[in-house]
mmCIF file of C-alpha atoms in Angstrom:
data_model
loop_
_atom_site.group_PDB
_atom_site.id
_atom_site.type_symbol
_atom_site.label_atom_id
_atom_site.label_comp_id
_atom_site.label_asym_id
_atom_site.label_seq_id
_atom_site.Cartn_x
_atom_site.Cartn_y
_atom_site.Cartn_z
ATOM 1 C CA MET A 1 0.000 0.000 0.000
ATOM 2 C CA SER A 2 1.351 3.417 -0.945
ATOM 3 C CA LYS A 3 2.443 5.686 1.890
ATOM 4 C CA PHE A 4 2.372 9.105 0.219
ATOM 5 C CA ASP A 5 -0.220 11.155 -1.600
ATOM 6 C CA ILE A 6 0.873 12.060 -5.126
ATOM 7 C CA LYS A 7 0.825 15.712 -4.039
ATOM 8 C CA ASP A 8 3.823 14.830 -1.855
ATOM 9 C CA PHE A 9 5.772 14.004 -5.014
ATOM 10 C CA LYS A 10 7.330 17.441 -5.394
ATOM 11 C CA GLY A 11 10.722 19.110 -5.315
ATOM 12 C CA VAL A 12 13.967 17.614 -6.613
ATOM 13 C CA ILE A 13 13.439 14.106 -7.963
ATOM 14 C CA PRO A 14 16.168 12.081 -9.690
ATOM 15 C CA ALA A 15 15.256 9.844 -12.596
ATOM 16 C CA VAL A 16 17.215 7.019 -11.021
ATOM 17 C CA LEU A 17 19.948 5.099 -12.820
ATOM 18 C CA THR A 18 19.684 1.317 -12.798
ATOM 19 C CA VAL A 19 22.818 -0.420 -11.522
ATOM 20 C CA PHE A 20 24.114 -3.271 -13.671
ATOM 21 C CA ASP A 21 27.299 -5.230 -13.035
ATOM 22 C CA LYS A 22 29.929 -5.833 -15.732
ATOM 23 C CA ASN A 23 27.918 -8.817 -16.980
ATOM 24 C CA GLU A 24 24.864 -6.546 -17.431
ATOM 25 C CA GLU A 25 22.966 -8.205 -14.598
ATOM 26 C CA ILE A 26 21.057 -6.152 -12.000
ATOM 27 C CA ASP A 27 23.385 -5.368 -9.101
ATOM 28 C CA GLU A 28 21.203 -5.373 -5.978
ATOM 29 C CA LYS A 29 23.932 -4.155 -3.622
ATOM 30 C CA GLY A 30 24.809 -1.286 -5.928
ATOM 31 C CA MET A 31 21.163 -0.392 -6.416
ATOM 32 C CA ARG A 32 20.703 -0.148 -2.665
ATOM 33 C CA GLU A 33 23.842 1.981 -2.312
ATOM 34 C CA LEU A 34 22.663 4.433 -4.941
ATOM 35 C CA ILE A 35 19.173 4.780 -3.451
ATOM 36 C CA SER A 36 20.432 5.429 0.071
ATOM 37 C CA TYR A 37 23.028 7.880 -1.244
ATOM 38 C CA LEU A 38 20.358 9.914 -3.052
ATOM 39 C CA ILE A 39 17.978 9.911 -0.094
ATOM 40 C CA ASP A 40 20.774 10.861 2.308
ATOM 41 C CA LYS A 41 21.629 13.788 0.021
ATOM 42 C CA GLY A 42 18.103 15.102 0.510
ATOM 43 C CA VAL A 43 16.194 14.362 -2.696
ATOM 44 C CA ASP A 44 12.418 14.631 -2.419
ATOM 45 C CA GLY A 45 11.387 11.512 -4.350
ATOM 46 C CA LEU A 46 12.494 8.798 -6.767
ATOM 47 C CA TYR A 47 11.452 8.140 -10.377
ATOM 48 C CA LEU A 48 12.270 4.578 -11.428
ATOM 49 C CA THR A 49 12.859 2.487 -14.572
ATOM 50 C CA GLY A 50 12.452 5.292 -17.075
ATOM 51 C CA SER A 51 14.810 6.246 -19.885
ATOM 52 C CA THR A 52 17.612 7.179 -17.472
ATOM 53 C CA GLY A 53 17.081 3.852 -15.725
ATOM 54 C CA GLU A 54 17.570 2.055 -19.064
ATOM 55 C CA GLY A 55 14.115 0.633 -18.547
ATOM 56 C CA PHE A 56 13.640 -0.308 -22.181
ATOM 57 C CA THR A 57 16.713 -2.562 -22.094
ATOM 58 C CA MET A 58 15.137 -4.713 -19.375
ATOM 59 C CA SER A 59 12.535 -7.441 -19.314
ATOM 60 C CA SER A 60 9.357 -6.872 -17.325
ATOM 61 C CA GLU A 61 10.631 -9.215 -14.609
ATOM 62 C CA GLU A 62 13.873 -7.272 -14.338
ATOM 63 C CA ARG A 63 12.023 -3.969 -14.095
ATOM 64 C CA LYS A 64 9.859 -5.427 -11.341
ATOM 65 C CA ARG A 65 12.943 -6.619 -9.502
ATOM 66 C CA VAL A 66 14.499 -3.142 -9.582
ATOM 67 C CA VAL A 67 11.290 -1.666 -8.165
ATOM 68 C CA GLU A 68 11.183 -4.281 -5.405
ATOM 69 C CA ILE A 69 14.792 -3.574 -4.417
ATOM 70 C CA VAL A 70 14.202 0.174 -4.329
ATOM 71 C CA MET A 71 10.980 -0.078 -2.352
ATOM 72 C CA ASP A 72 12.697 -2.284 0.220
ATOM 73 C CA GLU A 73 15.703 0.031 0.516
ATOM 74 C CA ASN A 74 13.590 3.190 0.577
ATOM 75 C CA LYS A 75 11.441 1.952 3.466
ATOM 76 C CA GLY A 76 8.934 4.755 3.009
ATOM 77 C CA ARG A 77 11.468 7.561 3.328
ATOM 78 C CA VAL A 78 10.456 9.402 0.141
ATOM 79 C CA PRO A 79 7.666 9.030 -2.458
ATOM 80 C CA VAL A 80 8.353 6.664 -5.366
ATOM 81 C CA VAL A 81 6.858 6.815 -8.851
ATOM 82 C CA VAL A 82 7.464 3.896 -11.215
ATOM 83 C CA HIS A 83 7.732 4.346 -14.957
ATOM 84 C CA VAL A 84 5.696 1.553 -16.570
ATOM 85 C CA GLY A 85 5.892 2.536 -20.237
ATOM 86 C CA ALA A 86 6.373 -0.332 -22.678
ATOM 87 C CA ILE A 87 5.875 -1.173 -26.337
ATOM 88 C CA GLY A 88 2.469 -2.694 -25.565
ATOM 89 C CA THR A 89 -0.341 -1.633 -23.266
ATOM 90 C CA LYS A 90 -0.653 -5.115 -21.771
ATOM 91 C CA LEU A 91 2.973 -4.995 -20.635
ATOM 92 C CA SER A 92 2.475 -1.552 -19.105
ATOM 93 C CA ILE A 93 -0.641 -2.687 -17.236
ATOM 94 C CA ASP A 94 1.262 -5.634 -15.791
ATOM 95 C CA LEU A 95 4.008 -3.302 -14.558
ATOM 96 C CA ALA A 96 1.435 -0.852 -13.165
ATOM 97 C CA LYS A 97 -0.298 -3.574 -11.162
ATOM 98 C CA HIS A 98 3.026 -4.729 -9.794
ATOM 99 C CA ALA A 99 3.943 -1.170 -8.768
ATOM 100 C CA GLU A 100 0.697 -0.990 -6.805
ATOM 101 C CA GLU A 101 1.299 -4.388 -5.185
ATOM 102 C CA VAL A 102 4.733 -3.411 -3.851
ATOM 103 C CA GLY A 103 3.581 -0.065 -2.442
ATOM 104 C CA ALA A 104 4.706 2.519 -4.989
ATOM 105 C CA ASP A 105 3.054 5.913 -4.711
ATOM 106 C CA GLY A 106 2.382 6.496 -8.389
ATOM 107 C CA ILE A 107 3.037 5.368 -11.941
ATOM 108 C CA SER A 108 4.161 7.142 -15.075
ATOM 109 C CA SER A 109 4.644 6.322 -18.737
ATOM 110 C CA VAL A 110 5.928 7.736 -21.984
ATOM 111 C CA PRO A 111 3.301 7.768 -24.735
ATOM 112 C CA PRO A 112 3.160 4.655 -26.954
ATOM 113 C CA PHE A 113 6.109 4.791 -29.328
ATOM 114 C CA TYR A 114 7.874 3.281 -32.364
ATOM 115 C CA TRP A 115 4.734 3.392 -34.516
ATOM 116 C CA LYS A 116 3.218 6.820 -35.058
ATOM 117 C CA PHE A 117 0.058 6.683 -32.947
ATOM 118 C CA ASN A 118 -2.653 9.286 -33.263
ATOM 119 C CA GLU A 119 -4.125 11.292 -30.399
ATOM 120 C CA ASN A 120 -7.082 8.950 -29.855
ATOM 121 C CA GLN A 121 -4.774 5.950 -29.603
ATOM 122 C CA ILE A 122 -2.506 7.763 -27.138
ATOM 123 C CA VAL A 123 -5.478 8.730 -24.968
ATOM 124 C CA LYS A 124 -6.736 5.133 -25.098
ATOM 125 C CA TYR A 125 -3.314 3.839 -24.027
ATOM 126 C CA TYR A 126 -3.202 6.103 -20.990
ATOM 127 C CA THR A 127 -6.843 5.441 -20.104
ATOM 128 C CA GLU A 128 -6.345 1.682 -20.055
ATOM 129 C CA ILE A 129 -3.238 1.896 -17.880
ATOM 130 C CA ALA A 130 -4.751 4.461 -15.503
ATOM 131 C CA ASN A 131 -7.846 2.297 -15.069
ATOM 132 C CA SER A 132 -5.826 -0.854 -14.415
ATOM 133 C CA CYS A 133 -4.873 0.072 -10.853
ATOM 134 C CA ASN A 134 -5.622 2.599 -8.131
ATOM 135 C CA LEU A 135 -2.336 4.469 -8.291
ATOM 136 C CA PRO A 136 -2.240 8.078 -9.511
ATOM 137 C CA MET A 137 -0.616 8.446 -12.911
ATOM 138 C CA ILE A 138 1.781 11.002 -14.360
ATOM 139 C CA VAL A 139 1.702 11.194 -18.139
ATOM 140 C CA TYR A 140 4.788 12.149 -20.097
ATOM 141 C CA ASN A 141 5.501 14.774 -22.738
ATOM 142 C CA VAL A 142 8.890 14.175 -24.340
ATOM 143 C CA PRO A 143 10.339 15.162 -27.744
ATOM 144 C CA LEU A 144 11.738 11.656 -28.406
ATOM 145 C CA VAL A 145 8.236 10.292 -28.991
ATOM 146 C CA GLY A 146 6.574 13.518 -30.116
ATOM 147 C CA LEU A 147 5.264 16.331 -27.943
ATOM 148 C CA LEU A 148 1.559 16.348 -27.149
ATOM 149 C CA GLY A 149 -0.557 19.397 -27.937
ATOM 150 C CA MET A 150 -2.676 21.229 -25.384
ATOM 151 C CA ASN A 151 -5.848 19.503 -26.598
ATOM 152 C CA ALA A 152 -4.315 16.081 -25.948
ATOM 153 C CA ILE A 153 -3.032 17.178 -22.534
ATOM 154 C CA LYS A 154 -6.528 18.369 -21.562
ATOM 155 C CA ARG A 155 -8.005 15.038 -22.659
ATOM 156 C CA LEU A 156 -5.410 13.139 -20.639
ATOM 157 C CA ALA A 157 -5.993 15.328 -17.584
ATOM 158 C CA ALA A 158 -9.691 14.399 -17.727
ATOM 159 C CA ILE A 159 -8.870 10.705 -17.209
ATOM 160 C CA GLU A 160 -9.575 9.554 -13.681
ATOM 161 C CA ASN A 161 -6.301 8.806 -11.859
ATOM 162 C CA VAL A 162 -4.217 11.010 -14.189
ATOM 163 C CA LYS A 163 -2.885 13.609 -11.777
ATOM 164 C CA GLY A 164 0.015 15.234 -13.552
ATOM 165 C CA ILE A 165 2.473 15.448 -16.436
ATOM 166 C CA LYS A 166 6.236 15.200 -16.775
ATOM 167 C CA TYR A 167 7.030 17.945 -19.247
ATOM 168 C CA THR A 168 10.413 17.590 -20.926
ATOM 169 C CA ALA A 169 10.778 20.474 -23.346
ATOM 170 C CA LEU A 170 13.066 23.440 -23.932
ATOM 171 C CA SER A 171 10.216 25.949 -23.778
ATOM 172 C CA HIS A 172 8.246 26.444 -20.607
ATOM 173 C CA TYR A 173 5.365 28.773 -21.359
ATOM 174 C CA GLU A 174 3.342 25.566 -21.731
ATOM 175 C CA ILE A 175 3.762 24.836 -18.014
ATOM 176 C CA THR A 176 1.998 28.085 -17.182
ATOM 177 C CA GLN A 177 -0.593 27.329 -19.848
ATOM 178 C CA ILE A 178 -1.267 23.857 -18.399
ATOM 179 C CA LYS A 179 -1.719 25.326 -14.927
ATOM 180 C CA ASP A 180 -4.067 27.987 -16.307
ATOM 181 C CA GLU A 181 -6.174 25.722 -18.517
ATOM 182 C CA VAL A 182 -6.160 22.412 -16.625
ATOM 183 C CA GLY A 183 -5.925 23.705 -13.062
ATOM 184 C CA GLU A 184 -3.416 24.417 -10.322
ATOM 185 C CA ASP A 185 -4.006 20.986 -8.757
ATOM 186 C CA PHE A 186 -2.773 19.231 -11.895
ATOM 187 C CA LEU A 187 0.875 18.495 -11.130
ATOM 188 C CA VAL A 188 3.531 19.520 -13.634
ATOM 189 C CA TYR A 189 7.141 18.354 -13.513
ATOM 190 C CA SER A 190 9.907 20.007 -15.511
ATOM 191 C CA GLY A 191 12.098 17.356 -17.105
ATOM 192 C CA ALA A 192 14.878 19.401 -18.749
ATOM 193 C CA ASP A 193 17.877 19.433 -16.386
ATOM 194 C CA GLU A 194 19.388 22.370 -18.275
ATOM 195 C CA MET A 195 16.282 24.457 -17.535
ATOM 196 C CA ALA A 196 15.426 23.630 -13.933
ATOM 197 C CA VAL A 197 15.212 27.308 -12.949
ATOM 198 C CA SER A 198 12.966 28.133 -15.894
ATOM 199 C CA GLY A 199 10.664 25.218 -15.104
ATOM 200 C CA LEU A 200 10.336 26.185 -11.453
ATOM 201 C CA LEU A 201 9.678 29.823 -12.314
ATOM 202 C CA ALA A 202 6.987 28.732 -14.782
ATOM 203 C CA GLY A 203 5.182 26.984 -11.924
ATOM 204 C CA ALA A 204 6.450 23.395 -12.024
ATOM 205 C CA ASP A 205 5.676 21.436 -8.868
ATOM 206 C CA GLY A 206 8.903 19.508 -9.160
ATOM 207 C CA ILE A 207 11.919 18.830 -11.336
ATOM 208 C CA ILE A 208 12.742 15.304 -12.514
ATOM 209 C CA GLY A 209 16.120 14.731 -14.100
ATOM 210 C CA SER A 210 19.009 12.441 -14.959
ATOM 211 C CA PHE A 211 21.894 14.534 -13.675
ATOM 212 C CA TYR A 212 20.402 14.688 -10.184
ATOM 213 C CA ASN A 213 22.046 11.267 -9.747
ATOM 214 C CA ILE A 214 25.530 12.800 -9.731
ATOM 215 C CA MET A 215 24.921 16.300 -8.322
ATOM 216 C CA PRO A 216 21.689 16.304 -6.333
ATOM 217 C CA GLU A 217 23.072 18.990 -4.012
ATOM 218 C CA LEU A 218 23.377 21.444 -6.918
ATOM 219 C CA PHE A 219 19.734 21.085 -7.938
ATOM 220 C CA ILE A 220 18.557 21.127 -4.330
ATOM 221 C CA ASN A 221 20.387 24.457 -3.957
ATOM 222 C CA ILE A 222 18.834 25.711 -7.200
ATOM 223 C CA LYS A 223 15.374 25.017 -5.836
ATOM 224 C CA LYS A 224 16.245 26.661 -2.513
ATOM 225 C CA ALA A 225 17.450 29.768 -4.352
ATOM 226 C CA VAL A 226 14.280 29.932 -6.474
ATOM 227 C CA ASP A 227 12.100 29.465 -3.374
ATOM 228 C CA ALA A 228 14.030 32.287 -1.674
ATOM 229 C CA LYS A 229 13.609 34.461 -4.806
ATOM 230 C CA ASP A 230 17.403 34.768 -5.013
ATOM 231 C CA MET A 231 17.571 34.809 -8.785
ATOM 232 C CA ASP A 232 21.241 35.787 -8.977
ATOM 233 C CA GLU A 233 22.162 32.652 -7.051
ATOM 234 C CA ALA A 234 19.698 30.468 -8.950
ATOM 235 C CA THR A 235 21.090 31.698 -12.264
ATOM 236 C CA ARG A 236 24.692 31.181 -11.147
ATOM 237 C CA LEU A 237 23.997 27.620 -10.078
ATOM 238 C CA GLN A 238 22.024 26.820 -13.232
ATOM 239 C CA LYS A 239 24.907 28.040 -15.401
ATOM 240 C CA GLN A 240 27.243 25.698 -13.545
ATOM 241 C CA ALA A 241 24.832 22.826 -14.045
ATOM 242 C CA VAL A 242 24.610 23.538 -17.774
ATOM 243 C CA GLU A 243 28.397 23.551 -18.188
ATOM 244 C CA ILE A 244 28.656 20.147 -16.484
ATOM 245 C CA ILE A 245 25.722 18.681 -18.413
ATOM 246 C CA MET A 246 26.949 19.892 -21.806
ATOM 247 C CA HIS A 247 30.389 18.483 -21.042
ATOM 248 C CA CYS A 248 28.955 15.061 -20.147
ATOM 249 C CA LEU A 249 26.773 15.032 -23.259
ATOM 250 C CA LYS A 250 29.910 14.982 -25.408
ATOM 251 C CA LEU A 251 30.469 11.380 -24.338
ATOM 252 C CA PRO A 252 29.158 8.487 -26.475
ATOM 253 C CA SER A 253 26.889 7.691 -23.489
ATOM 254 C CA PHE A 254 26.342 10.252 -20.737
ATOM 255 C CA TYR A 255 24.776 7.472 -18.660
ATOM 256 C CA ALA A 256 28.201 5.787 -18.669
ATOM 257 C CA GLY A 257 29.780 9.081 -17.650
ATOM 258 C CA MET A 258 27.422 9.476 -14.700
ATOM 259 C CA LYS A 259 28.041 5.921 -13.556
ATOM 260 C CA SER A 260 31.805 6.478 -13.777
ATOM 261 C CA ILE A 261 31.542 9.639 -11.659
ATOM 262 C CA LEU A 262 29.592 7.812 -8.964
ATOM 263 C CA ARG A 263 32.057 4.904 -8.951
ATOM 264 C CA TRP A 264 34.938 7.345 -8.449
ATOM 265 C CA ARG A 265 33.158 8.512 -5.311
ATOM 266 C CA GLY A 266 32.811 4.996 -3.951
ATOM 267 C CA ILE A 267 29.134 4.661 -4.868
ATOM 268 C CA ASN A 268 28.609 1.483 -6.837
ATOM 269 C CA ALA A 269 26.516 2.736 -9.748
ATOM 270 C CA GLY A 270 27.691 -0.095 -11.971
ATOM 271 C CA TYR A 271 27.772 -0.067 -15.738
ATOM 272 C CA CYS A 272 25.468 0.478 -18.704
ATOM 273 C CA ARG A 273 23.666 -2.253 -20.562
ATOM 274 C CA SER A 274 24.236 -2.725 -24.298
ATOM 275 C CA PRO A 275 23.673 -1.069 -26.715
ATOM 276 C CA PHE A 276 24.816 1.801 -24.461
ATOM 277 C CA GLU A 277 28.603 1.964 -24.296
ATOM 278 C CA ASN A 278 30.737 2.060 -21.156
ATOM 279 C CA LEU A 279 33.923 4.088 -20.915
ATOM 280 C CA SER A 280 37.248 2.301 -21.260
ATOM 281 C CA GLU A 281 39.895 2.854 -18.577
ATOM 282 C CA ALA A 282 41.690 5.317 -20.855
ATOM 283 C CA GLU A 283 38.436 7.148 -21.578
ATOM 284 C CA GLU A 284 37.671 7.385 -17.863
ATOM 285 C CA VAL A 285 41.078 8.953 -17.199
ATOM 286 C CA GLU A 286 40.556 11.430 -20.017
ATOM 287 C CA PHE A 287 37.022 12.216 -18.793
ATOM 288 C CA ARG A 288 38.211 12.765 -15.225
ATOM 289 C CA ASN A 289 40.999 15.098 -16.349
ATOM 290 C CA SER A 290 38.596 17.035 -18.548
ATOM 291 C CA LEU A 291 36.254 17.534 -15.585
ATOM 292 C CA LYS A 292 39.143 18.941 -13.526
ATOM 293 C CA LYS A 293 39.810 21.427 -16.316
ATOM 294 C CA LEU A 294 36.107 22.279 -16.532
ATOM 295 C CA LYS A 295 36.029 23.002 -12.799
ATOM 296 C CA GLU A 296 39.002 25.352 -13.088
ATOM 297 C CA THR A 297 37.813 27.064 -16.275
ATOM 298 C CA TYR A 298 34.366 27.939 -14.911
ATOM 299 C CA ASN A 299 35.384 28.237 -11.243
ATOM 300 C CA ILE A 300 32.741 25.700 -10.218
ATOM 301 C CA SER A 301 32.364 25.076 -6.494
ATOM 302 C CA GLY A 302 29.832 23.338 -4.269
ATOM 303 C CA VAL A 303 29.458 20.319 -6.556
ATOM 304 C CA ASP A 304 30.577 17.371 -4.477
ATOM 305 C CA PHE A 305 31.954 15.138 -7.202
ATOM 306 C CA LEU A 306 34.036 17.977 -8.689
ATOM 307 C CA ASP A 307 35.290 19.037 -5.261
ATOM 308 C CA GLU A 308 36.552 15.478 -4.752
ATOM 309 C CA ILE A 309 38.353 15.114 -8.085
#
């Protein structure tokens, strides 16, 4: 049984990496280490088995196992939302029911993908999943599968159990528009790490992102600065975040880069699963040295992993 109301799912929420060992098997010990590290750093919730969690490289049973490990390690400390998106609605429903069984606080899903589905089919997909269990659902607007228009968002918001949207876009006037046209109680989460400040200023209830795995303290401080209306500080911190993110995105796989950074710090974040590439030893050395240079060039401070390099 879930512990939190979906309205508690606010603030700084990492889209959690999934920890695999070198043989690409789920590493339970590492998964537990990562979860406790993030919670101890002060994150406000956890978003599981999405794109950052390499969810689409796993079987349904593996995704369920990750959720079970996290729920056991979390022990009700923060709200947990499970991404249940899959290539077929039946698979998503199975994952949604499992999330409810193990006590998750909500579910989420990307729209149906690969084939080009029309608006009616997308609404049907979300309706069937939302009706399959009693958990509140967060729908997902992301460029990779095609952004939804305001008409589609309104239709989705009218579905019982749909309580919010994860909005990953590089323009944020839509967040204000959603709040105006759907209602203030409809939760909106900004999903672009590079634009956390913009999303919060536009009225987002929370920020969900990949890079919160490696520098949660930076985004927690961004939110504190926005809440305190200290825009000079919020802007300064966001610029630092952007420099780090853009640097990591130069890698063949920024997931591999994040996992390397966490391993350097003694947090067993494991390795990526194929077809994502891991960094070779030589590439890790080069990446580490480049991060040292980045820190010096932009005078970045207060980011734990850079302070420790």
